[in-house]
Coordinates of C-alpha atoms in Angstrom, one line a residue:
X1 CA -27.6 15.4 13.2
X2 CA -25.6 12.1 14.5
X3 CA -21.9 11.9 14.0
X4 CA -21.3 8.3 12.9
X5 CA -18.5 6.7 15.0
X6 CA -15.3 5.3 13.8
X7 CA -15.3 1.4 13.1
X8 CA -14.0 0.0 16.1
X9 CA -10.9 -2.8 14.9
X10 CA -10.3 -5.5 17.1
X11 CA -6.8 -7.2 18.0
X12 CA -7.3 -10.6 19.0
X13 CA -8.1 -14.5 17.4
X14 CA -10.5 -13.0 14.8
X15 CA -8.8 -12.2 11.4
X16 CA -8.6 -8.8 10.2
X17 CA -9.1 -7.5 6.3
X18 CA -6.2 -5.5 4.9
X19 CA -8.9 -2.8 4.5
X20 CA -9.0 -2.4 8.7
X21 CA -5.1 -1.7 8.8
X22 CA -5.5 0.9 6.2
X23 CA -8.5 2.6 8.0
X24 CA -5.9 2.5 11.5
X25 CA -3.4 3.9 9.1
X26 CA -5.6 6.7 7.9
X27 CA -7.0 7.6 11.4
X28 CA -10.7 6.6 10.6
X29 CA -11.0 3.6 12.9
X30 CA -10.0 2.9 16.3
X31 CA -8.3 -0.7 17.7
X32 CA -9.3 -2.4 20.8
X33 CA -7.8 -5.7 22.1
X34 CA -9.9 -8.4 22.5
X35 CA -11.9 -8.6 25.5
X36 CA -12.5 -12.3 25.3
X37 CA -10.6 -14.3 28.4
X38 CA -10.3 -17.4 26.1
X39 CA -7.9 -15.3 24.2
X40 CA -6.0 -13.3 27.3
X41 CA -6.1 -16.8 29.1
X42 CA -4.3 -17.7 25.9
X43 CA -1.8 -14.8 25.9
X44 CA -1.3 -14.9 29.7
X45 CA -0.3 -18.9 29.4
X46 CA 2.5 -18.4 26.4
X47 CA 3.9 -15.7 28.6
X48 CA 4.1 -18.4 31.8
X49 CA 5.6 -20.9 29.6
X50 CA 8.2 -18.7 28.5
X51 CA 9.2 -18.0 32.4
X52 CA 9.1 -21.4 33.5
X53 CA 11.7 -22.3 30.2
X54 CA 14.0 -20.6 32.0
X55 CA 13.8 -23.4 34.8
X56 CA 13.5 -26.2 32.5
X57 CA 16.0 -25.8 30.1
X58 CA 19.8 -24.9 29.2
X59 CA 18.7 -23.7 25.8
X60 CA 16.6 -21.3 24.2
X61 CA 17.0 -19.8 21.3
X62 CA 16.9 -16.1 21.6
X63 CA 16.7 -16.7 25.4
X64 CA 19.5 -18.2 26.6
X65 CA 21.4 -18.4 23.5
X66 CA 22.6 -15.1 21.0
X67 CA 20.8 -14.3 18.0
X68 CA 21.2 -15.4 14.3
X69 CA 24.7 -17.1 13.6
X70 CA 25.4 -16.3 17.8
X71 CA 22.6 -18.9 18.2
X72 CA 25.8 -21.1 19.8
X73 CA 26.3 -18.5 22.2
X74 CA 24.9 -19.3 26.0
X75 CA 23.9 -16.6 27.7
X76 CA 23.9 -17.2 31.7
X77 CA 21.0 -16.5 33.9
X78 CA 22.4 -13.3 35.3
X79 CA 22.5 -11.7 31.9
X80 CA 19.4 -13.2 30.2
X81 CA 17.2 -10.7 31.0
X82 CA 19.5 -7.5 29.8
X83 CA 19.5 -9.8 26.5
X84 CA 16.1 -8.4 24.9
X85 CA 17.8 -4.5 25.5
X86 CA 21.0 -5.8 23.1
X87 CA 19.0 -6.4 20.7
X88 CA 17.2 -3.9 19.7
X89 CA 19.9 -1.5 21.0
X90 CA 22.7 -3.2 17.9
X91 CA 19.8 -2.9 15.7
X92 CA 19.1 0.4 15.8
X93 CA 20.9 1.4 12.3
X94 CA 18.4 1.9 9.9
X95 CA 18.7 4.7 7.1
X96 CA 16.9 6.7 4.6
X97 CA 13.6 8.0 4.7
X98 CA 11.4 7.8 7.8
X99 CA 8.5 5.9 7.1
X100 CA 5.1 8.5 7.1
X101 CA 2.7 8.5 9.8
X102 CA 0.1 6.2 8.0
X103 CA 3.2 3.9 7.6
X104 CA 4.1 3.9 10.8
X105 CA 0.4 3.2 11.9
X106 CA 0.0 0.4 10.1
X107 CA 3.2 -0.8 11.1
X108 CA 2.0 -0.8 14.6
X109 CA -1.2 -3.0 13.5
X110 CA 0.8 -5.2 11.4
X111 CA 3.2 -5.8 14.5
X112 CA -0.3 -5.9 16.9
X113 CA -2.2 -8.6 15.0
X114 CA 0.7 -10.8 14.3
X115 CA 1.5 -11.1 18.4
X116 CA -2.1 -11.2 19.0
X117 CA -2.1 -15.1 17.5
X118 CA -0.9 -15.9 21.0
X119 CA 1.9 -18.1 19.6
X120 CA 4.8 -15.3 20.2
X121 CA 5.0 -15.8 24.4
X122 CA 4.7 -12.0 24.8
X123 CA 2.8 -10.4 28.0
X124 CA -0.6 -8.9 27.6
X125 CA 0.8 -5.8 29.2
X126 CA 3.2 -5.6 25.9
X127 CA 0.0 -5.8 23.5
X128 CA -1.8 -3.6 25.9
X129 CA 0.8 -0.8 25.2
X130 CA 1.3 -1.5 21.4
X131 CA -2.2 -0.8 21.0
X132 CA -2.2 2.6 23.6
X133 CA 0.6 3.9 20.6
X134 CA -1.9 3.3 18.1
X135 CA -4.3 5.0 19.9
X136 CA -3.0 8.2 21.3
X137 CA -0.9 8.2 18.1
X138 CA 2.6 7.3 19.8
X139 CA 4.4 7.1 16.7
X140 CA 8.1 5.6 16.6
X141 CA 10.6 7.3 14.1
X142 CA 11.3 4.1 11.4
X143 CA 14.5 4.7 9.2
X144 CA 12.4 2.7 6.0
X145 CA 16.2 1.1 4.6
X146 CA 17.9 -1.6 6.4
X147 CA 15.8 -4.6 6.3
X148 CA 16.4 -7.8 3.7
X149 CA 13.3 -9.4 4.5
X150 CA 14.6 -11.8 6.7
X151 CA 14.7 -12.8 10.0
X152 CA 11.9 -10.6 9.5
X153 CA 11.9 -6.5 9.4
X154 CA 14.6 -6.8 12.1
X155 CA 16.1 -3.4 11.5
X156 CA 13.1 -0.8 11.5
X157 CA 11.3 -2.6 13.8
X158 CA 13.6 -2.6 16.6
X159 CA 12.6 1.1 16.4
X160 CA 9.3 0.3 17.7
X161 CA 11.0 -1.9 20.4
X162 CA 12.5 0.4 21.6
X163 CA 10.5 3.2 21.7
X164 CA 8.3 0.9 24.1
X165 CA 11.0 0.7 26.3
X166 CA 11.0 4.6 26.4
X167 CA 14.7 4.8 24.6
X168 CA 14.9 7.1 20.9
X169 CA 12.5 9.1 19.2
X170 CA 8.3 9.2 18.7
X171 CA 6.2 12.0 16.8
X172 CA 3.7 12.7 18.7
X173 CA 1.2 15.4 18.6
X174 CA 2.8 16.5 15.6
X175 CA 6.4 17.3 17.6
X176 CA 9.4 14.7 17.5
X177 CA 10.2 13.9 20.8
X178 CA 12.1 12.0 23.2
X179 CA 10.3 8.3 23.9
X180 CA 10.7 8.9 27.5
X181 CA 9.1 12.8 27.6
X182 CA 6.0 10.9 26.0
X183 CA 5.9 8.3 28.4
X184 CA 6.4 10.9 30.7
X185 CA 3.9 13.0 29.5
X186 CA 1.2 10.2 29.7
X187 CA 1.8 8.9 32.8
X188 CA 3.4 5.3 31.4
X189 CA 6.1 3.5 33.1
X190 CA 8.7 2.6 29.9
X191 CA 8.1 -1.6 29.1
X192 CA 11.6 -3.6 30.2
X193 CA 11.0 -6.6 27.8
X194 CA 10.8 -10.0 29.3
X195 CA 13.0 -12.6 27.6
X196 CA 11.8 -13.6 23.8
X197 CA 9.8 -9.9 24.0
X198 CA 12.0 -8.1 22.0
X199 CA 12.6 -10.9 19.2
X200 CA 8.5 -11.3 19.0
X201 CA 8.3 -8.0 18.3
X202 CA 11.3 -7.6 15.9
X203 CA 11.5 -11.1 14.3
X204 CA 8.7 -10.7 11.7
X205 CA 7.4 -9.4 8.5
X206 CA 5.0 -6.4 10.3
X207 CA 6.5 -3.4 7.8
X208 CA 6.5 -5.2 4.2
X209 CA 3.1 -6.5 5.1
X210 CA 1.7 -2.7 6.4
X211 CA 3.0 -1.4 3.4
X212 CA 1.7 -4.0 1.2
X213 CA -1.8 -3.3 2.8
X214 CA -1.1 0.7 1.5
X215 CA -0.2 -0.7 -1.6
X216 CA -3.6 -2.8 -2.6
X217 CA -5.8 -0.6 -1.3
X218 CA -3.6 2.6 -3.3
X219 CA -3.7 -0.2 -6.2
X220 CA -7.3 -1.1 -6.3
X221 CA -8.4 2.6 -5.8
X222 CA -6.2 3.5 -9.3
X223 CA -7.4 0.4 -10.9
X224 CA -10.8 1.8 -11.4
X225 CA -9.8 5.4 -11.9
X226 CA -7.6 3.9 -14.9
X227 CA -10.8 2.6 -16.0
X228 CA -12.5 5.6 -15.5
X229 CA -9.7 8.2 -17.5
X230 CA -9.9 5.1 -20.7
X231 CA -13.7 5.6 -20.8
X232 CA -13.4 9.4 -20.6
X233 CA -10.8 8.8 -23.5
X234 CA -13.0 6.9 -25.5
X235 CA -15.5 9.7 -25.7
X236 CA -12.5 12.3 -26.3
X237 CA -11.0 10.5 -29.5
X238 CA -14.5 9.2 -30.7
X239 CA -13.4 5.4 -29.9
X240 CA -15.2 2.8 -31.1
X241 CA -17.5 1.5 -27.7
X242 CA -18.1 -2.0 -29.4
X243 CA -15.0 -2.9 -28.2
X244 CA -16.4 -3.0 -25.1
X245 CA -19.6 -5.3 -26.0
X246 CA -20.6 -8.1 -23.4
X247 CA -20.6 -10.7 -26.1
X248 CA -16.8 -9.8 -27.3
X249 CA -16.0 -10.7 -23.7
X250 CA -17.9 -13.6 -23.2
X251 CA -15.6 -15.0 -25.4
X252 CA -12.8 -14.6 -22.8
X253 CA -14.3 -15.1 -20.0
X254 CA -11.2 -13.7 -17.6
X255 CA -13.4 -12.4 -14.5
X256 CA -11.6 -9.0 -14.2
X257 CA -11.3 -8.7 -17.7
X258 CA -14.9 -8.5 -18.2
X259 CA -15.3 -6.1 -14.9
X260 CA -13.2 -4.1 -16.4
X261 CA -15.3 -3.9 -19.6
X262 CA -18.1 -4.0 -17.6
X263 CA -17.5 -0.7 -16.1
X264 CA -16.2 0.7 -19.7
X265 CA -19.8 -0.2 -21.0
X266 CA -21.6 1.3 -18.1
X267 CA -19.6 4.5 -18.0
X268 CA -20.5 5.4 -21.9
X269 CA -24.0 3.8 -21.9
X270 CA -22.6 1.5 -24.7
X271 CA -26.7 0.2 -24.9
X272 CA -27.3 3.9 -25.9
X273 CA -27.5 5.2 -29.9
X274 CA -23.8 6.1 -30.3
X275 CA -22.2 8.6 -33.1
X276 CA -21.4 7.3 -36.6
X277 CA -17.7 5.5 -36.1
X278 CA -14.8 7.2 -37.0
X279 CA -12.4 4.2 -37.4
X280 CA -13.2 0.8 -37.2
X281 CA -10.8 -0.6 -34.5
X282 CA -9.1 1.7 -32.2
X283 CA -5.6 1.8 -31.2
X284 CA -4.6 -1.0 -28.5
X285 CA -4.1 1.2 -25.5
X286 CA -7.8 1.9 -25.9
X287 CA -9.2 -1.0 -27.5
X288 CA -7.1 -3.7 -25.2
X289 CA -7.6 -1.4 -22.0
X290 CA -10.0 -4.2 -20.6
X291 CA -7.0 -7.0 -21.3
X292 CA -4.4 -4.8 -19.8
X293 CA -6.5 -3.3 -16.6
X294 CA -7.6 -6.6 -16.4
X295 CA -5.0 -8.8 -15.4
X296 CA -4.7 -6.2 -12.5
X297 CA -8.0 -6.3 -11.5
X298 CA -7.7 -10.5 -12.1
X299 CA -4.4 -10.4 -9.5
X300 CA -6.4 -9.0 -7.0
X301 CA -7.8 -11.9 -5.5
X302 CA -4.7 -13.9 -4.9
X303 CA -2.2 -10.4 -3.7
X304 CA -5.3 -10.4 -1.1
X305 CA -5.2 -13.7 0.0
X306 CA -1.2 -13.3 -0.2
X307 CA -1.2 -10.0 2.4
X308 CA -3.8 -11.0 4.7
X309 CA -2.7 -14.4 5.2
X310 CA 0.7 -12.7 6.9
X311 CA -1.2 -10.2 8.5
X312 CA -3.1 -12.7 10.4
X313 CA -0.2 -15.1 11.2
X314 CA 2.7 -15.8 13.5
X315 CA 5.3 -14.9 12.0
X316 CA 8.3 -14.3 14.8
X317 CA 10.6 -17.3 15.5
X318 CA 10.5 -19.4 18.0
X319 CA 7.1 -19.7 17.9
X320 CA 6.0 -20.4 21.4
X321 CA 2.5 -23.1 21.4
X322 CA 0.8 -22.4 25.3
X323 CA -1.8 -25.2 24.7
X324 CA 1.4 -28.5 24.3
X325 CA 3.9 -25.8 26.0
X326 CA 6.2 -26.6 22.6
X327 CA 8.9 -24.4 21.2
X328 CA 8.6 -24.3 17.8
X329 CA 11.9 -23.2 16.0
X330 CA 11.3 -22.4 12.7
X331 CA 11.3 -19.3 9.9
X332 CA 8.3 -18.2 9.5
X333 CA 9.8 -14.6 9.5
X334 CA 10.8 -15.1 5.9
X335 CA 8.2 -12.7 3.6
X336 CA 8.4 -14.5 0.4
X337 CA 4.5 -14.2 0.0
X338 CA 4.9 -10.6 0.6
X339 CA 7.5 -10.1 -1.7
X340 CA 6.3 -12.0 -4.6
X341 CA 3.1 -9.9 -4.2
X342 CA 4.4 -6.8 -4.0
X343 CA 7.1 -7.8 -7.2
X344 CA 3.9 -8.5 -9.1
X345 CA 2.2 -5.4 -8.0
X346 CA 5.0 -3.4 -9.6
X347 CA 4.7 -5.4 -12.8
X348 CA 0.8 -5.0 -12.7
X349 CA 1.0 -1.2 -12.2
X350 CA 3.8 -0.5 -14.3
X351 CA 1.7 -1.7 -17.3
X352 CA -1.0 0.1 -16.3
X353 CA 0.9 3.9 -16.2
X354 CA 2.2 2.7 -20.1
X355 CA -1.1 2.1 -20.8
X356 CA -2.1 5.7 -19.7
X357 CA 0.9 7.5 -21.0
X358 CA -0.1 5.8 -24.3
X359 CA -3.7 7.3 -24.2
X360 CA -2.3 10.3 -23.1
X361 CA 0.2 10.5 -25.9
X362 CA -2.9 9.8 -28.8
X363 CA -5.0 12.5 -27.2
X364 CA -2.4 15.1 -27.8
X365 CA -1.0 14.3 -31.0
X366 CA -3.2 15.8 -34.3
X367 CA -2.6 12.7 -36.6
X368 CA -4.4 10.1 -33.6
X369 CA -6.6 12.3 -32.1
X370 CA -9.5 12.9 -34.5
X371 CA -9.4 16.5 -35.2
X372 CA -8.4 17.9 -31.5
X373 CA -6.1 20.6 -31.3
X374 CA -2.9 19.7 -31.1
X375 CA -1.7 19.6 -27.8
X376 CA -5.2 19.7 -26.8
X377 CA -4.7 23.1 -26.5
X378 CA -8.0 25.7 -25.9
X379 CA -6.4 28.7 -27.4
X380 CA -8.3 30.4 -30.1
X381 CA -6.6 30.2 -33.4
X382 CA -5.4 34.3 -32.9
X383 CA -3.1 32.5 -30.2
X384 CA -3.2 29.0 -31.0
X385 CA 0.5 29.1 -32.6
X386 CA 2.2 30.2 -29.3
X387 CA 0.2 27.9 -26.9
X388 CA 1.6 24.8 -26.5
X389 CA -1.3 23.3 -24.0
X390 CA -0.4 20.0 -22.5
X391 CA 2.9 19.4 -24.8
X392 CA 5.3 19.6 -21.7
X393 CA 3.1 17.6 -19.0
X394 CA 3.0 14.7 -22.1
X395 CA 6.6 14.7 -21.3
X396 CA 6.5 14.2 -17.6
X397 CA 3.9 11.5 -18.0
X398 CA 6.5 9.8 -20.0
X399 CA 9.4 9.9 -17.7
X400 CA 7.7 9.1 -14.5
X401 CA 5.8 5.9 -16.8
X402 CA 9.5 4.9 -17.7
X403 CA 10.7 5.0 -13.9
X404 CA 8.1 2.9 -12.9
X405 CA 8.9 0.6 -16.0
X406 CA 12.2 0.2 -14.6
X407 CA 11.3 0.1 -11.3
X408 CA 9.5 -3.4 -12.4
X409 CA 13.1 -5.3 -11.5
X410 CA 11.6 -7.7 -9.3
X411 CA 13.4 -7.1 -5.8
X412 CA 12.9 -11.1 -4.8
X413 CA 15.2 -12.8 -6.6
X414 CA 18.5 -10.4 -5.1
X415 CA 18.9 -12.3 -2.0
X416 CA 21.9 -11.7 -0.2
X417 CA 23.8 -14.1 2.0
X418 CA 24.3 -12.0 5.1
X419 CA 25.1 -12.1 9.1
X420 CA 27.9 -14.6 9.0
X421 CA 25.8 -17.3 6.3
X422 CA 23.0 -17.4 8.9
X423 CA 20.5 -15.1 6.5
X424 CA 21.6 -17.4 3.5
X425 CA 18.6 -16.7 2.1
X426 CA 16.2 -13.6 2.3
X427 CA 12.9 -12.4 1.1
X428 CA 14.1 -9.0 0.1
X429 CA 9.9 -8.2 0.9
X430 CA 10.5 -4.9 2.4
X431 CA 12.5 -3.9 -0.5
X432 CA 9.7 -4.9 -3.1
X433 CA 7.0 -3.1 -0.6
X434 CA 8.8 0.0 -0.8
X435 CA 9.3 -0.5 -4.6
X436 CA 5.7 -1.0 -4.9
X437 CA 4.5 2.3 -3.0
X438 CA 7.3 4.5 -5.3
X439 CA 5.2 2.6 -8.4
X440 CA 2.2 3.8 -7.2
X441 CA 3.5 7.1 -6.9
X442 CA 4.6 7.1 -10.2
X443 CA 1.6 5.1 -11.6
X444 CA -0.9 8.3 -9.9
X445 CA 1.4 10.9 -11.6
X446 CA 0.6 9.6 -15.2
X447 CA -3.1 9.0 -14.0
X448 CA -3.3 12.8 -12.9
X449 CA -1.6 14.2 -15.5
X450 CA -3.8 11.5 -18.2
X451 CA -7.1 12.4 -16.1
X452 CA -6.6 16.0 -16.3
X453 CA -6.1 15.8 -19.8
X454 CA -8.7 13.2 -20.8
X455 CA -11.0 15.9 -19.4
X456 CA -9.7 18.3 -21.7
X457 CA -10.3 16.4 -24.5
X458 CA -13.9 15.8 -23.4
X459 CA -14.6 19.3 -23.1
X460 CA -12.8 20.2 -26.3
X461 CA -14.9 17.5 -28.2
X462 CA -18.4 19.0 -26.8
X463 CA -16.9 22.6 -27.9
X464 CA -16.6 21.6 -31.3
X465 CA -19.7 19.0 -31.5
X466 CA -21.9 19.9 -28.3
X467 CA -22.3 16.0 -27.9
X468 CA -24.3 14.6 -25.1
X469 CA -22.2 12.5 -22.3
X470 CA -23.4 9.6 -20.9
X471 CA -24.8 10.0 -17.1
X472 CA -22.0 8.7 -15.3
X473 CA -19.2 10.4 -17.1
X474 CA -21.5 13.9 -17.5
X475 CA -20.7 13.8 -13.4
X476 CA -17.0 13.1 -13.6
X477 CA -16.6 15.7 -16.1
X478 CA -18.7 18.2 -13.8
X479 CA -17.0 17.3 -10.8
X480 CA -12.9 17.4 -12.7
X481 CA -14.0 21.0 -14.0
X482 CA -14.8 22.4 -10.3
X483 CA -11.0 22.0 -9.7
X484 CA -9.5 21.7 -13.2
X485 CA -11.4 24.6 -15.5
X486 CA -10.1 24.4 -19.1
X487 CA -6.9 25.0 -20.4
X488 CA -7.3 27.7 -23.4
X489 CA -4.1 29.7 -22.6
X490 CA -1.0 28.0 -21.4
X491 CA -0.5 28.3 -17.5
X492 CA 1.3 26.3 -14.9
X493 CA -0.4 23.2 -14.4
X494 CA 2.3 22.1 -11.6
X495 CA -0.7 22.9 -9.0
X496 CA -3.4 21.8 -10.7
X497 CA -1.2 18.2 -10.6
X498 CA -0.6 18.1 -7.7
X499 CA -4.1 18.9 -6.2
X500 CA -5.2 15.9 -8.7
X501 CA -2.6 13.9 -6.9
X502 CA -4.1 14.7 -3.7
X503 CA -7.6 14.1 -4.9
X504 CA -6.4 10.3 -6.1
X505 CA -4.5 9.4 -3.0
X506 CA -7.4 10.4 -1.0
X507 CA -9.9 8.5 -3.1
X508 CA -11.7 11.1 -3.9
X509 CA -14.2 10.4 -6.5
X510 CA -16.6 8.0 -6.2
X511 CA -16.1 5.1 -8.5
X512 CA -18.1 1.6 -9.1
X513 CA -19.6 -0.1 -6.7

């Protein structure tokens, strides 16, 4: 039996799909540099520019000038190249959280293909050991608070800076240690950053773009599971399928819209004889689930096109250009793209957990539900009045869908004028990435408790009328009971959550094509 080998991602002039960073993220694909001596001629020639600007002129911003607002400041020769050091040393104050290890992975990629454009003035060396951290897992300890968004993730990633210069901490081989031990330990001489090193790798948008990559994929995955727990749900409170019918949705011809339907009609075999209806138009959270999944599933294409776009550009500042040996002052470290896209992610997912709680909250009440038991409770009648089934996790469902609600504030338009009226205007992206990912969370804590409970229903309604599923959703229910038997007397779901949880985030179950 062959052991098929990781895809092999490669940092260079090609662009990479936000897919590839996840995969680095998640340990299933390895990085290589580019091989190609266009490209290291390329990177070798805006590292010689940068030298020879130190010959050629008085100044450079970043170079021989201070940073931000100090932009005014000259920085003499002698002292120019203990400049890069400064910098990430006064930015080392980040706070809250660490990010994860997948985070931090695809931080490291993020940072990686944005340098590999060749328009940053970096040494190959430099890429050369950015990728060794993503391969032997060298993973820098990233306080996730302290960035607005602009000049770029200054803030967490001078903590990948400066970890490559051997100085604070790494996990590695699950054990926080020194940067330098590691170094040690691998037999690599700690980077001293040239001048403009340390402001390529800090100036730019590398962590609200990795996360945003976490976030589509998380968001795609739990797009189609959504779709999966409403079709479940129209089998569990006898729904009306004809809401579903291709013609309805020719009618509004939204692309995702009718994907979404599409899917709906394939999971309950809507071309199959179907049970006498029971009311003639459902509720909206099922009979609109195509029109609220669907403006997800419609965003998709442009949040794409928004995160790979920064993934595959330059985004420090000053650019350096080693073909008309130009230095480009600009701000392209400014993540507006990333921030609007991860602002409307929030929105899109936000609507979706309401539209689950909803679904959730007809299933278990007796007067929506079409004659399961309340609570969709299992217990036999002996027992029935001291069971309370899935009354209390109905509950949860609703708090954490109200948190993410609120967490639908876009993060964007709070731009702070900070370091001395330099940052007059910021992205806030980072801020609406990590709003984003807590969405998520949220959003695939209603889907888990909704899933769970949709598959509940389904068995109840087979109890009590021994009616055939359809193929696809005969397997789902199969493969949901293997880890989530029926609930007849009350226990402690807590574990059965959370192992639903872990079965979401790791996409799990196999979904449409």
């Amino acid at each position: 039996m062959t052991t098929q080998q990781p895809e092999t991602v490669t940092f260079g002039a090609q662009p990479l799909r936000l897919e590839q960073i996840v995969s680095l993220a998640q340990r299933t694909a390895r990085g290589a540099l580019d091989e190609s001596p266009v490209w290291r001629d390329r990177i070798a020639r805006g590292a010689r520019f940068v030298d020879s600007l130190l010959d050629r002129e008085g100044m450079i911003y970043g170079i021989t000038t201070g940073y931000g607002d100090s932009c005014v400041v000259a920085v003499p020769l002698h002292q120019v190249e203990a400049l890069p050091r400064h910098l990430y040393t006064f930015h080392g104050c980040g706070l809250g959280k660490l990010l994860d290890a997948p985070a931090t992975r695809a931080v490291l990629a993020a940072r990686l293909q944005s340098l590999c454009q060749g328009m940053s003035g970096v040494r190959l060396e430099l890429l050369e050991r950015l990728q060794a951290f993503i391969e032997f897992d060298v993973l820098p300890l990233i306080p996730e608070e302290g960035s607005v968004g602009a000049s770029g993730d200054l803030t967490p990633l001078s903590y990948i800076a400066a970890t490559l210069c051997g100085e604070r901490e790494v996990m590695y081989r699950g054990e926080r240690r020194s940067a330098a031990e590691v170094h040690a330990e691998l037999g690599w001489a700690p980077l001293v950053l040239r001048p403009k090193e340390a402001l390529a790798l800090m100036n730019g948008t590398a962590v609200m773009t990795a996360l945003a990559c976490q976030a589509y994929s998380r968001a795609d995955y739990l797009l189609k599971l959504a779709t999966r727990i409403t079709a479940l749900n129209v089998i569990a409170l006898q729904g009306n399928p004809e809401h579903f019918d291709e013609r309805l949705f020719a009618a509004k011809p939204h692309p995702g819209q009718n994907q979404v339907a599409a899917w709906i009609r394939q999971d309950l075999a809507i071309d199959a004889p179907t049970a006498p209806l029971h009311r003639l138009q459902d509720r909206y959270s099922i009979r609109c689930a195509p029109h609220v999944l669907g403006v997800l599933a419609d965003s998709l294409g442009l949040l794409r096109q928004f995160i790979e776009n920064e993934l595959n550009s330059a985004n420090d500042n000053p650019l350096i250009d080693p073909d008309e040996e130009r230095v480009l002052h600009g701000g392209h470290f400014y993540g507006g793209h990333i921030a609007f896209a991860m602002d409307s992610l929030k929105n899109l997912i936000g609507n979706l957990a309401d539209l689950l709680d909803r679904q959730l909250a007809l299933l278990v009440d007796t007067r929506y539900n079409h004659g399961l038991p309340s609570n969709l409770s299992g217990a036999p009648v002996e027992t029935a009045m001291i069971n309370h089934g899935f009354k209390a996790v109905q509950i949860g469902a609703s708090a954490w869908t109200a948190e993410a609600l609120k967490n639908t504030l876009p993060a964007s338009v709070f731009s702070r004028s900070t370091e001395c009226h330099n940052q007059d205007k910021v992205s806030m992206g980072t801020i609406a990435a990590r709003d984003a990912l807590r969405s998520l969370e949220l959003a695939e804590q209603v889907a888990a408790a909704t899933l769970i409970a949709a598959n509940q229903g389904v068995w109840l309604r087979q109890r009590a009328e021994a009616t055939a599923l359809p193929a696809a959703l005969t397997e789902m229910h199969g493969q949901l009971g293997e880890d989530f038997p029926p609930l007849i007397e009350d226990r402690t779901l807590e574990g059965e959550l959370r192992l639903c949880l872990q079965r979401i985030r790791a996409q799990h179950w196999s979904l449409y094509a």
